[in-house]
Structure formats: structure tokens, C-alpha cells
Short mmCIF file of C-alpha atoms in Angstrom, two decimals:
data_model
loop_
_atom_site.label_atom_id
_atom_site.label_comp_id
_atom_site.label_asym_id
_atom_site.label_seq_id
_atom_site.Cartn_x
_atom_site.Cartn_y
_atom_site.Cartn_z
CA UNK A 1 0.00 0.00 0.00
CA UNK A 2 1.14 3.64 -0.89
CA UNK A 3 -0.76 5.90 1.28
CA UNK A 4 -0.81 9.71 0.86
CA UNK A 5 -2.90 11.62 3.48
CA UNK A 6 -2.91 15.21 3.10
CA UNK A 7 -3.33 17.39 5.82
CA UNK A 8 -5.41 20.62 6.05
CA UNK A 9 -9.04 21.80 6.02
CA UNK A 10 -11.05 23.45 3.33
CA UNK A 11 -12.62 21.20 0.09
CA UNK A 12 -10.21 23.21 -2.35
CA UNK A 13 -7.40 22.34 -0.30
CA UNK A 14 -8.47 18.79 -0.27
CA UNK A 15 -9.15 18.89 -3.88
CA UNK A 16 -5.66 20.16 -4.96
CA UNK A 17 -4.20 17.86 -2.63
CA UNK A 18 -5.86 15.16 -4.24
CA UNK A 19 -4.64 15.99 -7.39
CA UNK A 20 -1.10 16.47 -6.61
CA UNK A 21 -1.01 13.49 -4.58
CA UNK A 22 -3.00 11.31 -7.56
CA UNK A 23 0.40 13.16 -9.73
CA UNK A 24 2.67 12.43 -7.17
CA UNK A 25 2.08 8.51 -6.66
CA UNK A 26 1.41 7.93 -10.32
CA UNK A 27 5.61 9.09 -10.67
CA UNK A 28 6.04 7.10 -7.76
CA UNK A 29 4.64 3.58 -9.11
CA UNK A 30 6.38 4.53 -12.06
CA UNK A 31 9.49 3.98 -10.49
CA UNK A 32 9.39 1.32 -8.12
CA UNK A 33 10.72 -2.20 -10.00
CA UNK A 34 8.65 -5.04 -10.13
CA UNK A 35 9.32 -7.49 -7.02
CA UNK A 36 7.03 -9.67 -5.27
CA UNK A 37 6.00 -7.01 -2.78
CA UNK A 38 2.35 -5.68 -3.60
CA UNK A 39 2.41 -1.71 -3.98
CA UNK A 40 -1.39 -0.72 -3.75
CA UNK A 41 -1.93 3.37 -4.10
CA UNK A 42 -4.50 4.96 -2.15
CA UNK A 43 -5.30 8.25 -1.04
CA UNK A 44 -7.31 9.52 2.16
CA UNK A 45 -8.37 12.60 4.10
CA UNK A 46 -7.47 13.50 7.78
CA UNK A 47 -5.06 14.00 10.29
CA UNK A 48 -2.33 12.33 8.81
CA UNK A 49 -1.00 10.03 11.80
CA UNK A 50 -4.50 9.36 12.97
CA UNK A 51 -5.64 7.86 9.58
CA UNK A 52 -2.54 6.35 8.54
CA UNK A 53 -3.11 4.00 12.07
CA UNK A 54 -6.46 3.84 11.14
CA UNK A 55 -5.32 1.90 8.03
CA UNK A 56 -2.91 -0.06 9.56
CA UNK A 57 -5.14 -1.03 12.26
CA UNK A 58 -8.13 -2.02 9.81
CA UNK A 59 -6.11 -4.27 7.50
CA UNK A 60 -3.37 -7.40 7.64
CA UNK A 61 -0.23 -5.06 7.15
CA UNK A 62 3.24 -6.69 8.33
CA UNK A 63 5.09 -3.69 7.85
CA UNK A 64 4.91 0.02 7.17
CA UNK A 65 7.55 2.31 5.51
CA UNK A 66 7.54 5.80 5.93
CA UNK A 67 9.22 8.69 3.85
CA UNK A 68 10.48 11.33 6.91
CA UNK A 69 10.79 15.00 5.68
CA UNK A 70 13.53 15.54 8.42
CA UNK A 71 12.07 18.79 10.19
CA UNK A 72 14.20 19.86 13.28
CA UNK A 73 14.14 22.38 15.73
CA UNK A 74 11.12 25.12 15.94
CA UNK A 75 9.68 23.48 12.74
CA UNK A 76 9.65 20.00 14.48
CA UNK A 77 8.34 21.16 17.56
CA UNK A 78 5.40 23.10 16.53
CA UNK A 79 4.41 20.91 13.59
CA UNK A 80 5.43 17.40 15.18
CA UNK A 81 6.40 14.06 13.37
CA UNK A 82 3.99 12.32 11.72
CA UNK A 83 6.29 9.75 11.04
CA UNK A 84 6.71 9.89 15.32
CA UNK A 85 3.29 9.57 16.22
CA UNK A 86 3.09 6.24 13.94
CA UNK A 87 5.72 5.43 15.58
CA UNK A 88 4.30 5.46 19.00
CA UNK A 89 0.98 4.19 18.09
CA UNK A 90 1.64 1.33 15.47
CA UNK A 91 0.56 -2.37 15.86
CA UNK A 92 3.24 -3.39 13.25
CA UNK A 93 7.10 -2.09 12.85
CA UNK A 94 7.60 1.17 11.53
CA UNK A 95 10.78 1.33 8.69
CA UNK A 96 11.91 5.33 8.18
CA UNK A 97 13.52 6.72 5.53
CA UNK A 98 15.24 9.96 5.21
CA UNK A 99 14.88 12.02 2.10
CA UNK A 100 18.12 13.22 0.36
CA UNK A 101 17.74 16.19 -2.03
CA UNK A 102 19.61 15.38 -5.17
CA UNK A 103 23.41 16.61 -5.00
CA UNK A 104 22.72 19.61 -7.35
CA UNK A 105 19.17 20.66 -5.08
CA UNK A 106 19.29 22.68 -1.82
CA UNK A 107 17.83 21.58 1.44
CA UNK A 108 14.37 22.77 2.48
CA UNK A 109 15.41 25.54 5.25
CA UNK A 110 13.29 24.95 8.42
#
């Protein structure tokens, strides 16, 4: 399963969301090579952590992999982890992975 949930309120949020995320995953499933491991794509609405255990919880899932954006500082504080709160509340393990930029991309500044 490839999960997206974005945050925020507001139907045109949601909406625009939606269709990024549909953009996003379709790249996504592009890339990933064929191996025995069943990639499903879904999207949902919520809080992000909340529904993500939601799904776990619900279905027969022997692992979850999650993308971390690496926020630190003020930015983590404020905003939280998502990846954290999965974390503390998932049934099954919980892999992270860091995102690099590519070599010739700056950072995101927090």
C-alpha cells in the first residue's frame, strides 16, 4: 500500500491535494521495480498520523515504511512528526527513511 494523506481543512485544499497526490504517486509507481511485494496506491483525508493507524489497524499489514521529511528544531516542535506519532501508536514495525535532495538541489530551510 502507498498511502498519501494530506493534511489541512477546506474542500479546495483537499481537492488540490488530491490531485497532486494522484500526480505524485502515479511518478512514484512509475518507479518502483517489479518485485514480489504488492504496492497498492490509495489516497485519504485526515489527520495524517490518525488515519494512517487507522489503516494499519483495519487491514493485515506486516510492515509500514515511511518517507520522513527531516524537520528539526522550531519546525519539528510546533508541527510534530507524523512519522513519530506512527511510531508510537503502530501495531506493526515502523521502517523510516530519510529524504536526500539530489546533490545539485538545496535543502528545504526549516
Amino acid at each position: 500500500l502507498m498511502l498519501y494523506v494530506p493534511g489541512g481543512d477546506g474542500q479546495s485544499l483537499i481537492d488540490y491535494a488530491r490531485a497532486q497526490a494522484e500526480e505524485e504517486l502515479e511518478g512514484v509507481l512509475t518507479r518502483v521495480p517489479e518485485t514480489k511485494v504488492a504496492v497498492n496506491r490509495r489516497l485519504a483525508n485526515g489527520r495524517p498520523h490518525k488515519k494512517i493507524i487507522e489503516i494499519i489497524e483495519g487491514e493485515a499489514f506486516d510492515l509500514v515504511v515511511m518517507g520522513t521529511h527531516g524537520r528539526t528544531g522550531l519546525t519539528h516542535l510546533i508541527l510534530g512528526s507524523v512519522a513519530e506519532k506512527v511510531i508510537r501508536r503502530s501495531p506493526v514495525p515502523v521502517l523510516t527513511v530519510g529524504w536526500k535532495p539530489p546533490e545539485d538541489e538545496e535543502p528545504e530551510a526549516d
